């Protein structure tokens, strides 16, 4: 006989279609199990004995692996699970996180703002509305949020929202901010609550940040914020919007941000959406122009010792810790049925965006499509219904096969096995069709840029089971949910 108990980090959970989940409170995610294994895990409640002699050998070995992984531990005397660990089911399908705009207002006037915050186009929800969203996130088992805007730190009720999230055990992973209001008092407030979120702030080129942000002193304030975060031990990441006037500053900007302790920089050509749609004529770069800027910079980046982790649109990425080069546009998806069941974007399946107007979209870039009924408002339709058997959830689970079926020319393309169809937001915003091909990814392959970046990077092609890319093309999923299986979970889940 033996007695085990679940370690406090873990809890037993279930969602529609996926009732057998182990929630990791530290990683804020769920791992999913076959019924037999989950029921055995549920017996690890600190009270009942398990007759190991009566168990099949493979189940005994599995329990041993769970002990080694720190998920369960043996206990000689009876113990009791903590209240949060007891099995709970949620009335919807699974979402681990939300990227949440808690305001459509901002203290800057950025020329390229996706949500048109200079005009507060999407509004400024009331405190009551925000607290109701927190309740709905908790009801649906959402484990963590990232907070954005507009500028989230301008809200007078910011700490009220943070405290409500904490009260429901919902983590805060990242604060997206322009940096102007990042100060000692703010960081003290987080630390008093036992929170240590990362920060992502934009830096749009040494000497050019103020111009894009429409605010004199914006560059000075974000540099001060980065330096403060480094001093206080917070992780800070940066984003840079590339245009004709700041493209020449890329090298100086990377090195400058590295000196301020910034961990990573993501550079993107500004898309003709939101405010930029009207402001872009003189300074917008074409895709080819931005790709050439990136290609020209790569030798400089490595000559400078790869100062920070770097992502250049979908054309190139480098992770220093792993010394790993990848290409976001390249994710191997072969022509066989198994590959075609892969998710086109794993992040869409596990996350969502909630706008300041309450609209729930698969990601923030889709918020510009205001007339799409598939994206309802959480202020009008309960989140549990939005996360049910809806068109919204079907879009979140879009597969490579669905994209190829909607675009027959893809099946005969020479690049089909390197391509997963591209970004759903880019395809949708460019064509108005959700299952269309991402034209920028298509151009990257068919116009020779892929080979040029490969040659410049001087690396061998990745194996066919490497999906690559930062947005998570996961190789395993359930037939019913098309859900990526994470962590220690088995690769097969029964359909229920």
Coordinates of C-alpha atoms in Angstrom, one line a residue:
X1 CA 0.0 0.0 0.0
X2 CA 1.1 3.6 -0.6
X3 CA -0.4 7.0 -0.1
X4 CA 0.3 10.1 -2.3
X5 CA -0.8 13.7 -2.3
X6 CA -0.8 16.3 -5.1
X7 CA 1.8 19.0 -4.5
X8 CA 0.3 22.4 -3.7
X9 CA 1.5 23.8 -7.1
X10 CA -1.0 21.7 -8.9
X11 CA -4.8 21.5 -9.1
X12 CA -7.4 19.2 -10.8
X13 CA -9.4 20.8 -13.5
X14 CA -11.6 20.1 -16.5
X15 CA -13.2 22.0 -19.4
X16 CA -15.8 21.1 -22.0
X17 CA -14.4 18.3 -24.2
X18 CA -11.2 18.1 -22.0
X19 CA -12.4 17.1 -18.5
X20 CA -9.1 15.5 -17.3
X21 CA -6.6 18.4 -16.7
X22 CA -3.8 19.1 -14.3
X23 CA -3.5 22.8 -13.7
X24 CA 0.1 24.1 -13.0
X25 CA -0.3 27.2 -10.8
X26 CA 3.3 28.3 -11.4
X27 CA 3.3 27.9 -15.2
X28 CA -0.4 29.0 -15.4
X29 CA -1.3 26.3 -17.9
X30 CA -3.1 22.9 -18.0
X31 CA -1.7 19.5 -19.0
X32 CA -4.3 17.0 -20.2
X33 CA -4.4 13.3 -19.5
X34 CA -6.2 10.1 -20.5
X35 CA -9.1 9.1 -18.2
X36 CA -7.3 6.2 -16.5
X37 CA -4.2 8.3 -15.7
X38 CA -6.3 11.2 -14.4
X39 CA -8.4 9.0 -12.2
X40 CA -5.2 7.6 -10.7
X41 CA -3.9 11.1 -10.2
X42 CA -7.2 12.0 -8.5
X43 CA -6.6 9.2 -6.0
X44 CA -3.5 11.0 -4.8
X45 CA -5.5 13.0 -2.3
X46 CA -3.5 12.3 0.8
X47 CA -6.3 10.2 2.3
X48 CA -6.8 7.0 0.4
X49 CA -4.3 4.1 0.1
X50 CA -3.3 2.8 -3.4
X51 CA -2.5 -0.9 -3.7
X52 CA 0.5 -0.8 -5.9
X53 CA 0.6 -4.6 -6.1
X54 CA -2.9 -4.5 -7.7
X55 CA -1.9 -1.9 -10.3
X56 CA -0.5 -2.7 -13.8
X57 CA 3.2 -2.3 -14.0
X58 CA 2.9 0.7 -16.4
X59 CA 0.6 2.6 -13.9
X60 CA 3.1 2.0 -11.1
X61 CA 5.9 3.3 -13.3
X62 CA 3.7 6.3 -14.2
X63 CA 3.2 7.2 -10.5
X64 CA 6.9 7.0 -10.0
X65 CA 7.5 9.5 -12.8
X66 CA 4.9 11.8 -11.3
X67 CA 6.9 11.7 -8.0
X68 CA 10.2 12.4 -9.9
X69 CA 8.5 15.3 -11.7
X70 CA 7.4 16.8 -8.4
X71 CA 3.7 16.6 -9.2
X72 CA 2.9 14.2 -6.4
X73 CA 4.7 13.1 -3.2
X74 CA 4.3 10.1 -0.9
X75 CA 2.9 10.8 2.6
X76 CA 3.1 8.4 5.5
X77 CA 0.3 10.0 7.4
X78 CA -3.1 11.2 6.1
X79 CA -3.1 14.7 4.6
X80 CA -5.7 16.9 2.9
X81 CA -5.7 18.7 -0.4
X82 CA -5.9 22.5 -0.3
X83 CA -9.2 24.0 -1.4
X84 CA -7.8 25.3 -4.7
X85 CA -6.5 21.8 -5.6
X86 CA -9.9 20.0 -5.5
X87 CA -11.3 19.0 -8.9
X88 CA -13.3 21.8 -10.6
X89 CA -14.9 21.9 -14.1
X90 CA -15.5 25.0 -16.2
X91 CA -18.6 25.7 -18.4
X92 CA -16.6 26.3 -21.6
X93 CA -13.7 25.2 -23.7
X94 CA -10.1 25.8 -22.7
X95 CA -8.3 29.1 -22.8
X96 CA -5.2 29.6 -20.7
X97 CA -4.7 33.3 -21.1
X98 CA -6.1 36.7 -22.3
X99 CA -4.4 39.7 -23.7
X100 CA -6.6 42.4 -22.3
X101 CA -6.9 46.1 -23.2
X102 CA -8.3 47.7 -20.1
X103 CA -8.6 51.1 -21.8
X104 CA -8.7 52.5 -25.3
X105 CA -7.2 55.8 -24.1
X106 CA -3.5 56.8 -24.0
X107 CA -1.3 59.7 -22.8
X108 CA 0.6 59.5 -26.1
X109 CA -0.5 60.2 -29.7
X110 CA 1.2 57.5 -31.6
X111 CA 1.0 57.8 -35.4
X112 CA 0.5 54.1 -35.9
X113 CA -1.8 53.1 -33.0
X114 CA -3.7 49.9 -33.9
X115 CA -6.6 50.8 -31.6
X116 CA -6.6 54.5 -32.5
X117 CA -6.1 55.4 -28.8
X118 CA -5.4 59.1 -29.7
X119 CA -9.1 59.3 -30.5
X120 CA -10.2 56.7 -27.9
X121 CA -12.0 54.9 -30.8
X122 CA -12.7 51.8 -28.7
X123 CA -13.6 53.6 -25.5
X124 CA -12.7 53.4 -21.9
X125 CA -14.6 50.8 -19.9
X126 CA -15.9 51.5 -16.5
X127 CA -14.5 50.0 -13.3
X128 CA -17.7 47.9 -13.0
X129 CA -17.2 46.5 -16.5
X130 CA -13.6 45.6 -15.8
X131 CA -14.4 43.9 -12.6
X132 CA -17.1 41.9 -14.3
X133 CA -14.6 40.8 -16.9
X134 CA -12.4 39.5 -14.1
X135 CA -15.3 37.5 -12.7
X136 CA -15.9 36.0 -16.1
X137 CA -12.3 35.1 -16.7
X138 CA -12.3 33.3 -13.3
X139 CA -15.6 31.5 -14.2
X140 CA -13.9 30.2 -17.4
X141 CA -10.7 29.1 -15.7
X142 CA -8.4 31.6 -17.5
X143 CA -5.1 31.4 -15.6
X144 CA -3.3 34.6 -16.5
X145 CA -3.6 37.9 -18.4
X146 CA -1.3 40.4 -20.0
X147 CA -2.5 44.0 -19.6
X148 CA -2.4 46.5 -22.4
X149 CA -4.3 49.5 -23.8
X150 CA -4.2 52.2 -24.9
X151 CA -1.9 52.8 -22.0
X152 CA -3.1 50.6 -19.1
X153 CA -1.3 52.6 -16.4
X154 CA -3.4 55.7 -16.9
X155 CA -6.4 54.1 -15.1
X156 CA -7.2 55.5 -11.7
X157 CA -8.6 52.1 -10.8
X158 CA -5.5 50.1 -12.0
X159 CA -4.8 48.6 -8.6
X160 CA -8.4 47.8 -8.1
X161 CA -8.3 45.7 -11.2
X162 CA -5.0 44.1 -10.2
X163 CA -6.4 43.2 -6.8
X164 CA -9.5 41.7 -8.3
X165 CA -7.3 39.5 -10.5
X166 CA -5.2 38.5 -7.5
X167 CA -8.3 37.6 -5.5
X168 CA -9.3 35.1 -8.2
X169 CA -5.8 33.6 -8.5
X170 CA -5.4 35.0 -12.0
X171 CA -1.8 35.9 -12.7
X172 CA -0.4 38.9 -14.6
X173 CA 2.3 37.9 -16.9
X174 CA 3.1 41.1 -18.8
X175 CA 2.4 44.9 -18.7
X176 CA 2.4 46.5 -22.1
X177 CA 3.2 50.2 -21.5
X178 CA 4.8 53.2 -23.2
X179 CA 6.9 53.5 -20.1
X180 CA 6.0 57.1 -19.1
X181 CA 4.2 55.9 -15.9
X182 CA 6.7 53.1 -15.0
X183 CA 8.2 54.4 -11.8
X184 CA 9.4 53.3 -8.3
X185 CA 5.9 53.6 -6.9
X186 CA 4.4 51.3 -9.5
X187 CA 7.0 48.6 -8.9
X188 CA 6.6 48.9 -5.2
X189 CA 2.9 48.3 -5.7
X190 CA 3.5 45.1 -7.6
X191 CA 6.0 43.8 -5.1
X192 CA 3.7 44.5 -2.1
X193 CA 1.3 42.2 -3.8
X194 CA 3.9 39.5 -4.5
X195 CA 3.8 40.2 -8.2
X196 CA 6.7 40.4 -10.6
X197 CA 5.3 40.8 -14.2
X198 CA 7.5 41.4 -17.1
X199 CA 7.2 44.7 -19.1
X200 CA 7.1 45.2 -22.8
X201 CA 7.7 48.7 -24.1
X202 CA 8.3 50.2 -27.5
X203 CA 11.5 51.9 -28.6
X204 CA 11.1 53.1 -32.2
X205 CA 14.6 54.0 -33.0
X206 CA 17.3 56.1 -31.4
X207 CA 16.4 59.7 -32.1
X208 CA 13.1 58.8 -33.7
X209 CA 11.0 57.5 -30.9
X210 CA 9.4 60.9 -30.1
X211 CA 8.3 61.4 -33.7
X212 CA 6.3 58.1 -33.9
X213 CA 4.9 58.4 -30.4
X214 CA 3.7 62.0 -30.9
X215 CA 5.1 63.0 -27.5
X216 CA 8.1 65.1 -26.7
X217 CA 10.2 63.3 -24.1
X218 CA 8.8 59.8 -25.0
X219 CA 12.3 58.4 -25.8
X220 CA 13.8 59.8 -22.6
X221 CA 11.0 58.4 -20.5
X222 CA 11.2 54.9 -22.0
X223 CA 14.9 54.8 -21.5
X224 CA 14.5 55.8 -17.9
X225 CA 11.8 53.1 -17.5
X226 CA 14.1 50.4 -19.0
X227 CA 17.0 51.4 -16.7
X228 CA 14.7 51.3 -13.7
X229 CA 13.4 47.9 -14.5
X230 CA 17.0 46.6 -14.9
X231 CA 17.9 48.1 -11.6
X232 CA 14.9 46.5 -9.9
X233 CA 15.4 43.1 -11.5
X234 CA 12.3 43.0 -13.7
X235 CA 12.4 41.4 -17.2
X236 CA 11.9 44.0 -19.9
X237 CA 11.3 43.4 -23.6
X238 CA 11.1 45.9 -26.4
X239 CA 9.3 46.3 -29.7
X240 CA 10.3 48.5 -32.6
X241 CA 8.1 49.6 -35.5
X242 CA 10.2 50.0 -38.6
X243 CA 9.5 52.8 -41.1
X244 CA 11.5 54.7 -43.7
X245 CA 12.8 57.3 -41.3
X246 CA 14.1 55.0 -38.5
X247 CA 15.3 52.0 -40.5
X248 CA 18.9 53.3 -40.4
X249 CA 18.9 53.3 -36.6
X250 CA 18.3 49.5 -36.2
X251 CA 21.9 48.7 -35.2
X252 CA 22.2 51.6 -32.8
X253 CA 18.8 50.8 -31.3
X254 CA 19.7 47.2 -30.6
X255 CA 22.9 48.1 -28.9
X256 CA 21.3 50.9 -27.0
X257 CA 18.5 48.7 -25.7
X258 CA 21.0 46.0 -24.7
X259 CA 22.9 48.5 -22.6
X260 CA 19.6 49.2 -20.7
X261 CA 19.2 45.5 -19.9
X262 CA 16.5 44.8 -22.4
X263 CA 16.2 41.0 -22.9
X264 CA 14.7 40.9 -26.4
X265 CA 13.6 43.1 -29.3
X266 CA 10.9 42.3 -31.8
X267 CA 11.0 44.4 -35.0
X268 CA 8.0 44.7 -37.3
X269 CA 7.2 46.7 -40.4
X270 CA 4.2 48.8 -39.5
X271 CA 1.0 47.5 -41.1
X272 CA -1.4 49.9 -42.8
X273 CA -4.0 49.5 -40.0
X274 CA -5.5 51.7 -37.3
X275 CA -4.0 55.2 -37.3
X276 CA -1.2 54.2 -39.7
X277 CA -3.7 53.6 -42.4
X278 CA -3.9 57.3 -43.0
X279 CA -0.4 58.3 -41.9
X280 CA 1.7 55.8 -43.8
X281 CA 2.0 57.3 -47.3
X282 CA 5.3 59.0 -47.1
X283 CA 7.2 56.8 -44.6
X284 CA 5.8 53.3 -44.9
X285 CA 8.3 50.6 -46.0
X286 CA 7.2 47.9 -48.4
X287 CA 7.8 44.3 -47.4
X288 CA 10.7 44.0 -49.7
X289 CA 12.3 47.1 -48.3
X290 CA 12.0 46.0 -44.7
X291 CA 13.3 42.5 -45.5
X292 CA 16.4 44.1 -47.2
X293 CA 16.9 46.2 -44.1
X294 CA 16.9 43.1 -42.0
X295 CA 19.2 41.2 -44.3
X296 CA 21.7 44.0 -44.3
X297 CA 21.7 44.2 -40.6
X298 CA 22.3 40.5 -39.8
X299 CA 26.1 40.6 -40.2
X300 CA 26.2 43.6 -37.9
X301 CA 24.0 41.9 -35.3
X302 CA 26.4 38.9 -35.1
X303 CA 29.5 41.2 -35.3
X304 CA 28.2 43.0 -32.2
X305 CA 27.9 39.7 -30.4
X306 CA 24.1 39.2 -30.7
X307 CA 23.5 41.8 -27.9
X308 CA 19.9 40.6 -27.2
X309 CA 17.3 38.1 -28.4
X310 CA 16.0 39.4 -31.7
X311 CA 13.0 38.8 -33.9
X312 CA 12.7 40.5 -37.3
X313 CA 9.1 40.0 -38.4
X314 CA 8.8 36.4 -39.5
X315 CA 12.0 36.5 -41.4
X316 CA 14.6 35.8 -38.7
X317 CA 14.8 35.1 -35.0
X318 CA 17.8 34.4 -32.7
X319 CA 17.7 33.1 -29.1
X320 CA 21.0 33.7 -27.4
X321 CA 20.6 31.1 -24.6
X322 CA 20.0 28.3 -27.1
X323 CA 22.2 29.8 -29.8
X324 CA 19.2 29.1 -32.0
X325 CA 18.3 30.7 -35.3
X326 CA 14.8 30.2 -36.6
X327 CA 12.5 31.7 -39.2
X328 CA 9.0 32.4 -38.1
X329 CA 7.6 32.0 -41.6
X330 CA 9.1 28.5 -41.8
X331 CA 7.1 25.8 -40.0
X332 CA 7.4 22.4 -41.6
X333 CA 4.0 20.9 -42.3
X334 CA 4.2 18.0 -44.7
X335 CA 1.5 16.9 -47.2
X336 CA 0.2 14.0 -45.1
X337 CA -3.1 14.2 -43.2
X338 CA -1.4 14.2 -39.8
X339 CA 0.5 17.4 -40.6
X340 CA -2.6 19.0 -42.0
X341 CA -4.3 18.6 -38.6
X342 CA -1.8 20.9 -37.0
X343 CA -2.9 24.2 -35.7
X344 CA -1.9 27.1 -38.0
X345 CA -1.2 29.1 -34.8
X346 CA -1.0 27.5 -31.4
X347 CA -1.3 30.8 -29.5
X348 CA -4.8 31.4 -31.0
X349 CA -6.0 28.1 -29.4
X350 CA -4.8 28.9 -25.9
X351 CA -5.1 32.7 -25.7
X352 CA -7.5 35.5 -26.8
X353 CA -7.7 39.2 -27.0
X354 CA -10.3 41.3 -25.1
X355 CA -10.6 44.9 -26.4
X356 CA -11.6 48.0 -24.5
X357 CA -15.0 47.8 -26.2
X358 CA -15.4 44.2 -24.8
X359 CA -14.9 42.5 -28.2
X360 CA -13.2 39.1 -27.9
X361 CA -10.9 38.3 -30.8
X362 CA -8.4 35.5 -31.5
X363 CA -5.7 38.2 -31.4
X364 CA -5.3 41.9 -31.1
X365 CA -4.5 42.6 -34.8
X366 CA -8.0 41.4 -35.7
X367 CA -9.7 44.1 -33.7
X368 CA -9.7 46.4 -36.7
X369 CA -12.4 44.2 -38.3
X370 CA -15.3 45.7 -36.5
X371 CA -18.2 44.2 -38.4
X372 CA -17.4 40.5 -37.8
X373 CA -20.2 38.8 -35.8
X374 CA -17.8 36.0 -34.9
X375 CA -16.2 38.4 -32.5
X376 CA -18.9 39.2 -29.9
X377 CA -18.5 41.6 -26.9
X378 CA -18.0 40.2 -23.4
X379 CA -20.1 43.1 -22.2
X380 CA -23.1 41.6 -24.1
X381 CA -22.4 37.9 -24.4
X382 CA -21.0 35.9 -21.4
X383 CA -17.5 34.7 -22.0
X384 CA -18.6 31.1 -21.2
X385 CA -20.8 31.3 -24.2
X386 CA -18.2 32.8 -26.4
X387 CA -15.8 30.0 -25.4
X388 CA -18.4 27.4 -26.2
X389 CA -19.1 25.6 -29.5
X390 CA -18.9 28.9 -31.4
X391 CA -17.5 30.2 -34.7
X392 CA -15.0 32.1 -32.5
X393 CA -13.6 28.9 -31.1
X394 CA -13.5 27.3 -34.5
X395 CA -11.4 30.1 -35.8
X396 CA -9.1 29.8 -32.8
X397 CA -8.6 26.1 -33.8
X398 CA -7.9 26.8 -37.5
X399 CA -5.7 24.0 -38.9
X400 CA -3.1 23.9 -41.7
X401 CA -5.5 21.6 -43.6
X402 CA -8.3 24.1 -43.5
X403 CA -6.1 26.8 -45.0
X404 CA -4.9 24.5 -47.8
X405 CA -8.4 23.3 -48.6
X406 CA -9.5 27.0 -48.9
X407 CA -6.6 27.7 -51.1
X408 CA -6.1 24.8 -53.5
X409 CA -3.1 26.5 -55.1
X410 CA -1.2 25.9 -51.9
X411 CA -1.3 22.1 -52.4
X412 CA 0.8 22.4 -55.6
X413 CA 3.2 25.1 -54.3
X414 CA 6.8 24.1 -54.1
X415 CA 7.0 25.6 -50.6
X416 CA 3.9 23.9 -49.2
X417 CA 6.0 21.7 -46.8
X418 CA 7.7 24.7 -45.3
X419 CA 4.5 26.7 -44.9
X420 CA 1.6 26.5 -42.5
X421 CA -0.5 29.2 -44.2
X422 CA 0.8 32.1 -42.2
X423 CA -0.6 34.6 -39.7
X424 CA -4.4 34.5 -39.5
X425 CA -4.6 38.2 -38.7
X426 CA -2.4 39.2 -41.6
X427 CA -4.4 37.0 -44.0
X428 CA -7.7 38.3 -42.6
X429 CA -6.7 42.0 -42.6
X430 CA -5.3 41.7 -46.1
X431 CA -8.1 39.8 -47.8
X432 CA -11.1 39.9 -45.5
X433 CA -11.1 36.1 -45.5
X434 CA -10.1 34.3 -42.3
X435 CA -8.9 31.1 -44.1
X436 CA -6.9 32.9 -46.8
X437 CA -3.2 32.7 -47.2
X438 CA -1.0 35.2 -45.5
X439 CA 0.3 37.2 -48.5
X440 CA 3.5 38.3 -46.7
X441 CA 4.5 34.8 -45.8
X442 CA 3.7 33.7 -49.4
X443 CA 5.9 36.4 -50.8
X444 CA 8.7 35.5 -48.4
X445 CA 9.0 32.1 -49.9
X446 CA 8.1 32.7 -53.6
X447 CA 10.3 35.8 -54.1
X448 CA 13.5 34.2 -52.9
X449 CA 13.8 35.8 -49.5
X450 CA 13.7 32.5 -47.7
X451 CA 16.9 31.3 -49.4
X452 CA 18.6 34.6 -48.9
X453 CA 18.0 34.6 -45.2
X454 CA 19.0 30.9 -45.0
X455 CA 22.2 31.7 -46.8
X456 CA 23.0 34.7 -44.7
X457 CA 22.4 32.8 -41.5
X458 CA 24.6 29.9 -42.7
X459 CA 22.5 27.2 -41.0
X460 CA 21.2 23.9 -42.1
X461 CA 17.5 23.3 -42.7
X462 CA 15.6 22.2 -39.6
X463 CA 14.3 18.7 -39.3
X464 CA 10.7 18.2 -40.5
X465 CA 9.4 17.9 -37.0
X466 CA 10.6 21.3 -36.0
X467 CA 7.8 23.8 -36.3
X468 CA 9.9 26.9 -35.6
X469 CA 8.5 30.4 -35.1
X470 CA 7.6 32.3 -32.0
X471 CA 3.8 31.8 -32.1
X472 CA 3.8 28.1 -31.5
X473 CA 2.9 25.6 -34.2
X474 CA 2.6 22.6 -31.9
X475 CA 3.1 19.1 -33.3
X476 CA 0.5 17.3 -31.2
X477 CA -3.2 17.9 -30.7
X478 CA -6.4 16.1 -30.0
X479 CA -8.6 15.1 -32.9
X480 CA -11.6 16.9 -31.3
X481 CA -10.1 20.0 -30.0
X482 CA -6.9 20.4 -32.1
X483 CA -5.3 21.4 -28.9
X484 CA -1.6 21.4 -28.4
X485 CA -0.4 19.0 -25.6
X486 CA 2.1 20.6 -23.3
X487 CA 4.5 19.5 -20.6
X488 CA 4.4 16.0 -19.4
X489 CA 1.0 15.1 -20.9
X490 CA 0.6 12.1 -23.2
X491 CA 0.3 12.7 -26.9
X492 CA -3.1 11.1 -27.2
X493 CA -6.2 12.1 -25.4
X494 CA -9.5 10.2 -25.7
X495 CA -12.3 12.0 -27.5
X496 CA -15.2 12.3 -25.1

